Amino acid sequence: MLYPADVYADARDAWSSLRRRAVRSSLSALGIAIGVVALVSMLSIGEGAKRATLQRISSLGIETVRIESAPPLNAFAGVDVTNLSVGLTVADAQRIAAWLAGRGTLGYFARNDEQLVTAANHRALATVVGASADWLPAETLRAAAGRLLLPSDNLQQRRVCVLGARLGITLAASIGTPLHTGNQICKVVGILRPRGRLLTEGTGLSALDFDNALITPFTTSPFPSGARQRGVHGMLVRLRNNSPASLPGVAENLKAILRETHRDVTNYRIVVPYALLNEARDTQALFQLVMGAIAGLSLLVGGIGVMNVMLSNVTEQTHEIGLRMAVGATRARIVSLYMCHSALLCFAGGVVGLMLGIAAALLVQTYAGWAVAFSLLGLCLGPASALLTGLVFGLHPALRAAALNPALALRES
Amino acid sequence: MLIQGDNLHREFEFAGKSITALATTSLAVTAGELLTLTGPSGSGKSTLLNLLSGLDRPSGGEVRFEDQPLNSFNDAQAAALRNRAFGFIFQTPHLLPYKTVVENVALPCSYGGIRDAQTIDERAHGLLEYVGLAEYATHYPRMLSAGELQRVVFARALINRPRVLFADEPTGSLDAENAHRVLSLLRQEAVAGKCVIMATHDAEAMRFATRRLNLDKFSHALPG
Ligand SMILES: Nc1ncnc2c1ncn2[C@@H]1O[C@H](COP(=O)(O)OP(=O)(O)OP(=O)(O)O)[C@@H](O)[C@H]1O
Ligand SMILES: [Mg+2]
């Protein structure tokens, strides 16, 4: 029967004994440390990628489908297809909205980047977005002051605008402030809460900084391809009370509608943010497999090294084992002593590996620009797997120590 | 009888041959006795001590402690017996190098007997004083001479107040003066009611005996 106090006493003795063989102990712990470095950096890079993906998806909206105009695909490269299809238009948007019926909302917009916006005493470069009234709630924009755009703003072509949070501050604008952009004047009716950038990296969508945007009614802003066609740059479909699983199906339907109206010219791009989750999962799985194999292999090799060192420790300490048995150590206590030995050795390696692993992950973040993140579980897993390695590979030497005949052990010098 | 061996013998298998380490021997010892085991080198003195103390198992015969056969003890019981009822002194003093003298004296307590840290500490210091090494308590073994180390071992053997002391040539590595000190201590323990069994071929040591047993490899040793 082993009591915690006994194991604690054994752990202390084991630690003293390890410190007496500092070089040998450190070298064998190093093998374990390397395994843990691989494990910890893999987990934190994996966690970072996962969080970045989730962040991107929540920025894009998990229950949305985004449609953006794009250059026509290869088949039409270099051919003028505008007589076949002019691109995304308000008519497309209306057709999709009709198909959606009550299942969701659709907002559409046209944008002009790097537009000079001036107030009485301030000026700024901003993205001017002409949007349908539904576009703002679909993008989960909320007013910090004033209001968002109303359908009537579009119908009556009111010269009003809503400002992104940072732009509002830059221009020192408040509700009612008149602003100039291009050759137009519009009056501020709302200032948005901070929403940040649209995280579009890796999706093919164009980026948009909501906080530096000036949003006016679509009907008052210049159209991308002339007033007659009423072209738009993009649309955003936000589904109501849907399950994400239905999103790909919705996207297929939208594609079918657009294929028809665009006469097979694929001059648009449909992105389902929810599907990015699976894509990210696939690329991550490969990375994790490779790094996991490296971590597992180095823990295995490290474990064998530890076992080797433990076997020679047991051989060297044969007399000590005999002595301990003579003064009353049971075999269980000898097993406990040597299990403590290898567990402490590996755990120490694991702690060092954890710190180096965190450092390695931070270096990767700084120099390779990959997102890394540390989860508590991931951080515990490193030292825990080192400890487990110690227990697994320490068992054989410990049992060997406990199987010694005390009389014979005492004869060894 | 405190401790008793009946028809004990021990053979070792080595390179296919059987080596007799101890020819059939019987003996019985009571409290207050100081029994010396003598005999030529290789006659099995150490082997007999190991059998009596349960560090080794006989090839034949039986050891009994207070009429309980040792071979009926399981590992934990045999360990507890060595821990609480037996004390050991070997020819070359062996201490754990990474523990201080007083921690070495207290080593058996980490395996049983008294558990209260303060009692252990008091008793260990008391024993160091008894063997005349009080001022070495916090030294490390490498700082002590062989004679001093052997007295530390003696103190360690007494920490759990054993009933039997096994000493295997305790004076083997000591000069006459140190040998005399250790022997006096052993004698004192016997007088105080412990049973002391000492293997030796030191004529001086034999003078401290209350009884002697001579092992002869080539004849059956008779009980004393
Ligand atoms: N493990 C072993 N394997 C083989 N032979 C052994 C073993 N242990 C002891 N012997 C043999 O048994 C015999 C008795 O050994 P033991 O150590 O008991 O003698 P001893 O009387 O204590 O001798 P000494 O006075 O030299 O210490 C010796 O001949 C020895 O070689
Ligand atoms: Mg001997």
XYZ file of C-alpha atoms and ligand atoms in Angstrom:
669
model
C 0.000 0.000 0.000
C 1.459 3.348 -1.060
C 0.523 6.545 0.759
C 0.831 9.977 -0.858
C 3.340 10.965 1.833
C 5.488 7.942 0.889
C 5.404 8.857 -2.792
C 6.271 12.441 -1.873
C 9.279 11.226 0.136
C 10.348 9.038 -2.788
C 9.956 11.948 -5.189
C 12.229 14.074 -3.027
C 14.872 11.341 -2.847
C 14.570 10.781 -6.587
C 15.036 14.473 -7.243
C 18.191 14.610 -5.074
C 19.517 11.573 -6.837
C 18.817 13.088 -10.274
C 20.579 16.276 -9.314
C 23.664 14.296 -8.415
C 23.801 13.152 -12.046
C 22.850 16.507 -13.496
C 24.510 16.151 -16.894
C 23.211 12.688 -17.596
C 19.744 13.627 -16.356
C 19.601 16.813 -18.422
C 20.696 15.046 -21.568
C 18.029 12.410 -21.288
C 15.410 15.022 -20.373
C 16.390 16.963 -23.490
C 14.976 14.247 -25.719
C 11.642 14.611 -23.972
C 11.856 18.401 -24.140
C 12.218 18.284 -27.921
C 9.126 16.152 -28.225
C 7.183 18.578 -26.057
C 8.442 21.570 -28.073
C 7.028 19.940 -31.200
C 3.779 19.149 -29.421
C 3.292 22.578 -27.872
C 4.191 24.540 -30.989
C 1.969 22.308 -33.096
C -0.957 22.752 -30.752
C -0.522 26.502 -30.462
C -0.158 26.976 -34.198
C -3.167 24.736 -34.730
C -5.124 26.619 -32.099
C -4.082 29.943 -33.633
C -5.226 28.826 -37.080
C -8.492 27.575 -35.623
C -9.176 30.812 -33.789
C -8.239 32.882 -36.837
C -10.656 30.841 -38.925
C -13.420 31.214 -36.373
C -12.744 34.916 -36.118
C -12.853 35.249 -39.884
C -16.055 33.289 -40.084
C -17.721 35.268 -37.343
C -16.573 38.467 -39.062
C -18.060 37.258 -42.349
C -21.139 35.887 -40.601
C -21.706 32.186 -40.201
C -25.237 32.301 -41.564
C -24.418 34.355 -44.634
C -23.676 33.762 -48.287
C -21.593 36.445 -49.968
C -21.689 37.202 -53.666
C -19.165 39.525 -55.233
C -18.507 40.527 -58.787
C -15.305 39.137 -60.225
C -13.484 39.066 -63.554
C -14.976 36.378 -65.797
C -13.431 32.924 -65.502
C -10.885 31.502 -67.953
C -13.271 30.512 -70.725
C -13.996 34.184 -71.353
C -10.592 35.587 -70.567
C -9.710 38.406 -72.946
C -13.128 38.244 -74.600
C -15.480 41.096 -74.043
C -18.485 39.470 -72.438
C -20.336 42.596 -71.475
C -22.816 42.007 -74.281
C -23.586 38.620 -72.695
C -23.601 39.752 -69.106
C -22.821 43.072 -67.503
C -22.105 41.527 -64.101
C -24.054 41.672 -60.888
C -26.968 44.036 -60.965
C -29.801 45.219 -58.818
C -32.015 43.034 -60.984
C -30.038 39.970 -59.853
C -30.440 41.080 -56.284
C -34.173 41.466 -56.689
C -34.474 38.071 -58.311
C -32.575 36.432 -55.445
C -34.566 38.348 -52.872
C -37.737 37.051 -54.517
C -36.411 33.495 -54.365
C -35.469 33.929 -50.706
C -38.943 35.167 -49.858
C -39.152 35.101 -46.074
C -36.137 32.874 -45.489
C -33.655 35.675 -45.166
C -32.649 39.178 -46.130
C -30.478 40.404 -48.941
C -28.448 43.577 -49.014
C -26.439 44.861 -51.963
C -23.848 47.565 -52.374
C -21.487 49.376 -54.682
C -18.249 50.815 -53.412
C -15.626 53.383 -54.250
C -12.337 53.188 -52.411
C -10.014 56.001 -51.395
C -12.542 58.757 -51.736
C -11.801 62.123 -50.266
C -14.413 63.058 -47.687
C -14.355 66.536 -46.207
C -16.134 68.122 -43.303
C -15.894 71.789 -42.247
C -12.387 71.526 -40.805
C -11.401 67.900 -41.430
C -10.759 65.572 -44.306
C -10.152 61.872 -44.700
C -9.784 59.157 -47.299
C -12.598 56.675 -46.907
C -14.450 53.938 -48.723
C -17.756 55.249 -49.925
C -20.362 52.516 -49.971
C -23.709 52.916 -51.640
C -25.926 50.354 -49.976
C -29.459 49.109 -49.898
C -31.125 49.633 -46.535
C -31.053 45.889 -45.809
C -27.306 45.707 -46.320
C -26.420 47.374 -42.991
C -28.337 45.003 -40.681
C -27.178 42.088 -42.830
C -23.595 43.137 -42.107
C -24.579 43.365 -38.397
C -23.787 47.062 -38.338
C -25.295 48.877 -35.369
C -25.744 52.563 -34.803
C -23.899 54.104 -31.877
C -25.672 57.393 -32.519
C -28.520 58.317 -34.838
C -29.924 55.660 -37.156
C -29.038 53.320 -39.994
C -30.310 53.787 -43.546
C -34.023 53.419 -44.211
C -35.686 51.994 -47.331
C -37.184 55.451 -47.799
C -33.680 56.969 -47.981
C -33.127 54.882 -51.093
C -36.584 55.457 -52.550
C -36.396 59.206 -52.093
C -32.667 59.416 -52.849
C -32.036 61.346 -49.663
C -28.607 62.924 -49.393
C -27.799 61.235 -46.089
C -24.992 59.018 -44.856
C -23.907 56.777 -41.994
C -20.277 56.929 -40.824
C -17.954 54.228 -39.597
C -16.788 54.704 -36.004
C -13.227 55.788 -36.765
C -14.205 57.963 -39.715
C -16.719 59.743 -37.473
C -13.924 60.610 -35.069
C -11.469 61.611 -37.827
C -13.996 63.986 -39.315
C -15.200 65.148 -35.882
C -18.660 64.520 -37.296
C -21.885 64.285 -35.357
C -25.511 63.806 -36.368
C -26.430 66.554 -38.811
C -22.885 67.372 -39.925
C -22.798 68.023 -43.677
C -20.014 66.186 -45.541
C -18.640 66.549 -49.053
C -17.572 63.622 -51.124
C -16.956 63.798 -54.838
C -19.338 66.393 -56.057
C -22.032 65.523 -53.555
C -23.090 66.727 -50.185
C -24.630 64.413 -47.641
C -25.800 64.842 -44.100
C -24.721 62.471 -41.320
C -27.744 60.627 -39.892
C -25.936 57.915 -37.986
C -22.562 56.895 -36.600
C -21.768 53.188 -36.356
C -20.384 51.168 -33.513
C -16.887 49.831 -34.186
C -17.113 46.698 -36.328
C -13.514 46.371 -37.544
C -12.437 45.034 -40.892
C -14.183 42.342 -42.832
C -11.705 39.458 -42.460
C -11.616 38.293 -46.047
C -8.092 36.826 -46.224
C -8.062 33.590 -48.122
C -11.653 33.891 -49.323
C -11.092 35.854 -52.529
C -13.489 38.519 -51.325
C -12.363 42.119 -51.260
C -11.575 43.646 -47.915
C -13.659 46.363 -46.340
C -12.919 48.445 -43.275
C -16.335 49.270 -41.848
C -14.844 51.722 -39.378
C -13.506 53.871 -42.205
C -16.569 53.711 -44.433
C -19.105 56.294 -45.429
C -22.382 54.573 -46.267
C -24.943 56.369 -48.386
C -28.171 55.161 -50.010
C -27.386 53.070 -53.066
C -29.564 55.313 -55.182
C -27.487 58.388 -54.420
C -24.061 56.898 -55.122
C -22.430 56.506 -58.554
C -23.130 53.059 -60.045
C -20.194 50.906 -61.063
C -21.362 50.270 -64.618
C -23.617 53.136 -65.402
C -27.059 54.105 -64.223
C -28.840 52.113 -66.903
C -27.576 48.693 -65.820
C -27.729 49.459 -62.113
C -24.715 47.233 -61.393
C -23.624 46.306 -57.904
C -20.294 45.190 -56.493
C -21.665 42.655 -54.111
C -24.563 41.146 -52.269
C -24.942 39.665 -48.879
C -27.591 37.087 -48.074
C -28.292 36.531 -44.414
C -30.527 33.600 -43.646
C -33.035 33.638 -40.864
C -33.116 30.857 -38.215
C -31.276 28.449 -40.472
C -29.009 25.574 -39.676
C -25.552 26.103 -41.199
C -25.902 22.767 -42.947
C -28.488 24.268 -45.309
C -26.058 26.975 -46.484
C -24.335 25.016 -49.259
C -27.760 24.145 -50.666
C -28.783 27.797 -50.650
C -25.510 28.698 -52.351
C -26.221 26.119 -55.068
C -29.606 27.693 -55.689
C -28.106 31.176 -55.890
C -25.547 29.876 -58.335
C -28.272 28.388 -60.501
C -30.189 31.680 -60.532
C -27.086 33.679 -61.435
C -25.939 31.201 -64.079
C -29.239 31.725 -65.825
C -29.312 35.501 -65.604
C -25.616 35.803 -66.479
C -25.861 33.445 -69.449
C -23.201 31.109 -68.065
C -20.648 33.886 -67.665
C -19.154 33.370 -64.244
C -18.331 36.986 -63.494
C -19.143 36.662 -59.828
C -17.883 34.739 -56.862
C -20.044 33.017 -54.232
C -18.500 32.491 -50.822
C -20.088 30.505 -47.996
C -18.077 31.436 -44.891
C -19.338 28.343 -43.136
C -17.626 26.167 -45.732
C -14.290 27.816 -44.871
C -14.483 25.958 -41.601
C -14.173 22.625 -43.386
C -11.487 23.858 -45.748
C -9.435 25.118 -42.812
C -10.011 21.854 -41.038
C -8.615 19.882 -43.959
C -5.409 21.891 -44.323
C -4.930 21.863 -40.562
C -5.425 18.126 -40.336
C -2.406 17.513 -42.564
C -0.256 19.946 -40.610
C -1.302 18.412 -37.329
C -0.661 14.916 -38.619
C 2.907 15.798 -39.610
C 3.674 17.702 -36.419
C 1.906 15.109 -34.275
C 4.036 12.387 -35.847
C 7.184 14.415 -35.142
C 6.108 15.006 -31.547
C 5.139 11.376 -31.052
C 8.378 10.100 -32.552
C 10.565 12.391 -30.490
C 8.677 11.445 -27.340
C 9.206 7.801 -28.258
C 12.915 8.308 -28.903
C 13.179 10.469 -25.768
C 11.363 7.809 -23.780
C 13.779 5.132 -24.938
C 16.665 7.396 -23.908
C 15.112 7.862 -20.499
C 14.629 4.128 -20.113
C 18.265 3.572 -21.000
C 19.434 6.114 -18.427
C 17.099 4.670 -15.811
C 18.423 1.164 -16.415
C 21.978 2.316 -15.866
C 20.891 4.304 -12.794
C 19.357 1.140 -11.362
C 22.528 -0.810 -12.098
C 24.678 1.863 -10.491
C 22.426 2.105 -7.471
C 22.103 -1.633 -6.905
C 23.778 -1.377 -3.522
C 21.526 1.514 -2.519
C 18.467 -0.506 -3.518
C 19.703 -3.404 -1.378
C 20.235 -1.046 1.511
C 16.772 0.446 1.189
C 15.268 -3.023 1.148
C 17.316 -4.002 4.204
C 15.971 -1.061 6.196
C 12.406 -1.884 5.266
C 11.521 -0.728 1.758
C 8.835 -2.889 0.197
C 9.081 -3.698 -3.501
C 6.226 -1.265 -4.098
C 8.304 1.534 -2.569
C 11.273 0.686 -4.785
C 8.957 0.802 -7.815
C 7.609 4.125 -6.551
C 11.134 5.502 -6.075
C 12.235 4.703 -9.611
C 8.934 5.681 -11.180
C 9.368 9.026 -9.431
C 12.857 9.171 -10.906
C 11.749 8.784 -14.496
C 8.524 10.749 -14.038
C 10.416 13.718 -12.597
C 13.072 13.464 -15.272
C 10.469 13.541 -18.026
C 8.283 16.114 -16.328
C 11.244 18.461 -15.961
C 11.972 17.889 -19.642
C 8.321 18.555 -20.337
C 8.327 21.867 -18.478
C 11.446 23.017 -20.303
C 9.886 21.816 -23.549
C 6.724 23.745 -22.749
C 8.632 26.986 -22.302
C 10.730 26.421 -25.426
C 7.578 25.438 -27.293
C 5.852 28.675 -26.331
C 8.965 30.566 -27.404
C 9.060 28.654 -30.693
C 5.391 29.415 -31.345
C 5.946 33.106 -30.637
C 8.930 33.119 -33.007
C 6.780 31.530 -35.696
C 4.191 34.209 -35.066
C 6.729 37.023 -35.280
C 8.759 35.820 -38.232
C 6.395 33.649 -40.265
C 3.325 35.712 -39.436
C 1.213 32.676 -38.585
C -1.438 33.151 -35.962
C -0.689 31.242 -32.786
C -2.830 30.880 -29.697
C -2.394 29.012 -26.456
C -5.181 27.024 -24.918
C -4.975 25.789 -21.347
C -5.618 22.252 -22.504
C -2.849 22.502 -25.087
C -0.406 23.857 -22.519
C -1.229 21.084 -20.062
C -0.941 18.420 -22.734
C 2.814 18.965 -23.221
C 3.992 18.282 -19.668
C 1.252 15.674 -19.255
C 2.460 13.670 -22.236
C 6.032 13.993 -20.933
C 4.877 12.664 -17.567
C 3.067 9.815 -19.253
C 6.199 9.001 -21.267
C 8.158 8.927 -18.009
C 5.692 6.557 -16.410
C 5.549 4.251 -19.420
C 9.293 4.069 -20.029
C 10.185 4.128 -16.339
C 8.095 1.089 -15.512
C 10.523 -1.513 -16.801
C 13.606 -0.143 -14.970
C 11.547 0.314 -11.802
C 10.251 -3.252 -11.882
C 13.771 -4.426 -12.510
C 14.996 -2.536 -9.454
C 12.216 -3.974 -7.321
C 12.946 -7.517 -8.471
C 16.502 -7.419 -7.090
C 17.356 -9.878 -4.356
C 18.395 -7.638 -1.445
C 21.130 -9.999 -0.278
C 22.708 -10.075 -3.728
C 22.182 -6.349 -4.228
C 24.078 -5.619 -1.033
C 27.049 -7.654 -2.280
C 27.438 -5.237 -5.214
C 29.800 -2.432 -4.380
C 13.467 -18.178 21.256
C 13.578 -14.842 19.538
C 15.104 -16.000 16.305
C 15.749 -19.503 15.202
C 17.091 -21.316 12.131
C 16.441 -25.007 11.550
C 18.548 -26.988 9.089
C 19.301 -23.944 7.006
C 21.333 -24.370 3.905
C 21.860 -22.284 0.799
C 23.088 -23.285 -2.607
C 23.732 -21.068 -5.604
C 23.497 -22.208 -9.193
C 26.456 -20.922 -11.117
C 27.517 -22.029 -14.589
C 25.387 -25.139 -14.252
C 27.067 -26.145 -11.015
C 25.646 -25.928 -7.536
C 27.797 -23.970 -5.084
C 27.165 -24.504 -1.409
C 27.238 -21.103 0.251
C 26.013 -22.400 3.573
C 26.096 -26.020 4.655
C 23.207 -27.190 6.803
C 23.157 -25.155 9.988
C 20.768 -24.826 12.913
C 20.835 -22.181 15.588
C 18.632 -20.361 18.061
C 19.216 -17.014 19.750
C 17.363 -15.198 22.528
C 17.197 -11.614 23.695
C 20.236 -10.346 25.563
C 22.647 -12.563 23.678
C 25.579 -11.417 21.561
C 26.293 -14.305 19.242
C 29.388 -14.223 17.053
C 29.529 -16.247 13.867
C 33.050 -17.233 13.043
C 34.627 -19.432 10.473
C 36.960 -19.241 7.522
C 36.250 -16.929 4.656
C 33.612 -18.475 2.456
C 32.121 -20.581 5.226
C 28.790 -18.803 4.838
C 28.698 -16.265 7.670
C 27.229 -13.516 5.532
C 24.912 -15.986 3.881
C 23.590 -17.120 7.258
C 22.995 -13.537 8.388
C 21.079 -12.853 5.182
C 18.919 -15.915 5.704
C 18.177 -15.075 9.338
C 17.254 -11.489 8.504
C 15.058 -12.434 5.564
C 17.227 -10.641 3.006
C 17.655 -13.995 1.302
C 15.615 -17.188 1.240
C 17.163 -20.524 2.236
C 17.391 -23.387 -0.240
C 16.233 -25.607 2.594
C 15.299 -25.307 6.233
C 13.310 -22.629 7.964
C 13.899 -19.372 9.823
C 11.486 -18.429 12.561
C 11.076 -15.139 14.308
C 9.145 -15.501 17.560
C 7.996 -18.911 16.288
C 6.613 -17.417 13.065
C 8.178 -18.910 9.953
C 9.668 -16.138 7.768
C 8.677 -17.906 4.562
C 5.043 -17.372 5.500
C 5.579 -13.600 5.340
C 4.673 -11.721 2.207
C 6.906 -8.981 0.805
C 5.274 -6.208 2.838
C 5.366 -8.197 6.061
C 9.010 -9.190 5.600
C 9.869 -5.556 4.833
C 8.001 -4.388 7.936
C 9.899 -6.964 10.014
C 13.262 -5.731 8.726
C 12.106 -2.189 9.263
C 10.896 -2.490 12.823
C 12.389 -5.613 14.394
C 15.807 -5.801 12.731
C 18.781 -3.496 12.471
C 21.677 -3.943 10.034
C 25.361 -3.071 10.177
C 27.582 -4.052 7.260
C 31.293 -4.393 6.805
C 31.596 -1.256 4.711
C 29.367 1.510 5.960
C 26.949 2.514 3.239
C 25.029 5.745 3.535
C 23.066 7.695 0.939
C 25.510 10.348 -0.266
C 22.848 12.950 -1.042
C 21.387 12.903 2.456
C 22.862 14.441 5.576
C 24.050 12.265 8.439
C 20.874 12.812 10.445
C 18.680 12.135 7.398
C 20.585 8.901 6.856
C 19.969 7.900 10.438
C 16.258 8.541 9.895
C 16.115 6.637 6.577
C 14.310 3.558 7.988
C 11.525 5.824 9.240
C 10.534 6.647 5.673
C 9.584 2.983 5.374
C 7.685 2.556 8.623
C 7.963 2.669 12.386
C 7.702 6.138 13.845
C 6.195 8.621 11.397
C 5.999 11.861 13.321
C 8.701 14.155 11.937
C 9.538 15.714 15.264
C 9.863 12.396 17.084
C 12.051 11.086 14.266
C 14.258 14.145 14.462
C 14.586 13.987 18.217
C 15.367 10.300 18.193
C 17.899 10.597 15.361
C 19.724 13.408 17.128
C 19.598 11.456 20.388
C 21.181 8.441 18.692
C 23.894 10.574 17.104
C 24.671 11.876 20.535
C 24.730 8.306 21.846
C 27.349 7.297 19.242
C 29.278 10.522 19.883
C 28.537 12.270 16.575
C 26.046 14.946 17.598
C 28.020 17.721 15.944
C 28.060 15.876 12.582
C 24.277 15.774 12.212
C 24.086 18.119 9.243
C 27.295 16.936 7.573
C 27.255 14.808 4.466
C 28.673 11.260 4.618
C 31.650 12.127 2.393
C 32.866 14.453 5.170
C 33.147 11.637 7.745
C 35.827 9.009 8.398
C 35.132 5.279 8.072
C 34.912 4.858 11.845
C 32.451 7.716 12.120
C 30.405 6.393 9.219
C 30.136 3.003 10.887
C 28.792 4.670 14.018
C 26.239 6.537 11.873
C 25.182 3.179 10.460
C 24.897 1.909 14.004
C 22.623 4.827 14.887
C 20.541 4.137 11.780
C 20.182 0.499 12.811
C 18.733 1.584 16.149
C 16.269 4.249 14.984
C 13.183 2.013 15.015
C 14.271 0.296 18.283
C 14.792 -3.140 16.747
C 14.892 -6.366 18.712
C 17.650 -8.011 16.692
C 20.852 -6.423 15.371
C 22.622 -8.125 12.483
C 26.243 -7.081 12.132
C 28.361 -8.430 9.275
C 32.008 -7.789 10.133
C 31.188 -4.367 11.532
C 34.816 -3.769 12.482
C 36.228 -5.037 9.195
C 37.215 -1.626 7.879
C 38.026 0.055 11.198
C 41.192 0.622 13.219
C 41.486 -0.882 16.698
C 40.147 2.159 18.513
C 37.095 2.623 16.323
C 36.502 -1.130 16.318
C 36.475 -1.110 20.082
C 33.916 1.700 20.155
C 31.549 -0.088 17.816
C 31.926 -3.369 19.657
C 31.233 -1.663 22.979
C 28.102 -0.153 21.525
C 26.939 -3.565 20.292
C 27.659 -5.093 23.664
C 25.700 -2.341 25.345
C 22.690 -3.125 23.159
C 22.886 -6.802 24.062
C 23.063 -5.929 27.738
C 20.044 -3.698 27.253
C 18.101 -6.740 26.025
C 18.571 -6.810 22.285
C 19.697 -9.846 20.435
C 22.932 -9.227 18.522
C 24.217 -11.597 15.838
C 27.628 -10.645 14.507
C 29.726 -12.306 11.823
C 33.416 -11.663 12.402
C 36.868 -13.101 12.183
C 38.301 -10.479 14.452
C 39.633 -12.091 17.650
C 38.970 -8.880 19.555
C 35.306 -8.965 18.474
C 34.915 -12.515 19.695
C 35.846 -11.399 23.199
C 32.580 -9.419 23.340
C 30.467 -12.489 22.617
C 28.171 -14.163 25.069
C 28.170 -17.161 22.747
C 30.038 -18.204 19.620
C 29.106 -20.274 16.617
C 31.839 -21.575 14.398
C 30.792 -22.370 10.838
C 32.939 -24.835 9.028
C 32.268 -25.230 5.395
C 33.185 -28.882 5.410
C 31.221 -30.083 8.397
C 27.748 -29.500 9.661
C 27.693 -26.743 12.156
C 26.033 -27.664 15.379
C 23.767 -25.435 17.372
C 25.613 -23.645 20.125
N 25.435 -15.003 -5.213
C 26.329 -15.974 -5.098
N 26.599 -16.752 -6.157
C 27.500 -17.715 -6.072
N 28.189 -17.993 -4.967
C 27.977 -17.273 -3.870
C 27.030 -16.222 -3.876
N 27.002 -15.657 -2.646
C 27.910 -16.365 -1.917
N 28.495 -17.320 -2.649
C 29.496 -18.255 -2.213
O 29.074 -18.780 -0.996
C 30.154 -18.906 -0.125
C 29.830 -18.237 1.211
O 29.790 -16.849 1.029
P 29.704 -15.864 2.256
O 29.786 -14.503 1.716
O 28.533 -16.218 3.072
O 31.019 -16.211 3.045
P 31.569 -15.530 4.363
O 31.665 -16.599 5.366
O 30.764 -14.348 4.708
O 33.009 -15.102 3.895
P 33.869 -13.809 4.350
O 34.380 -14.105 5.674
O 34.910 -13.726 3.319
O 32.911 -12.649 4.316
C 31.359 -18.308 -0.795
O 32.165 -19.386 -1.279
C 30.801 -17.547 -1.921
O 31.637 -17.587 -3.051
Mg 30.994 -12.232 4.655
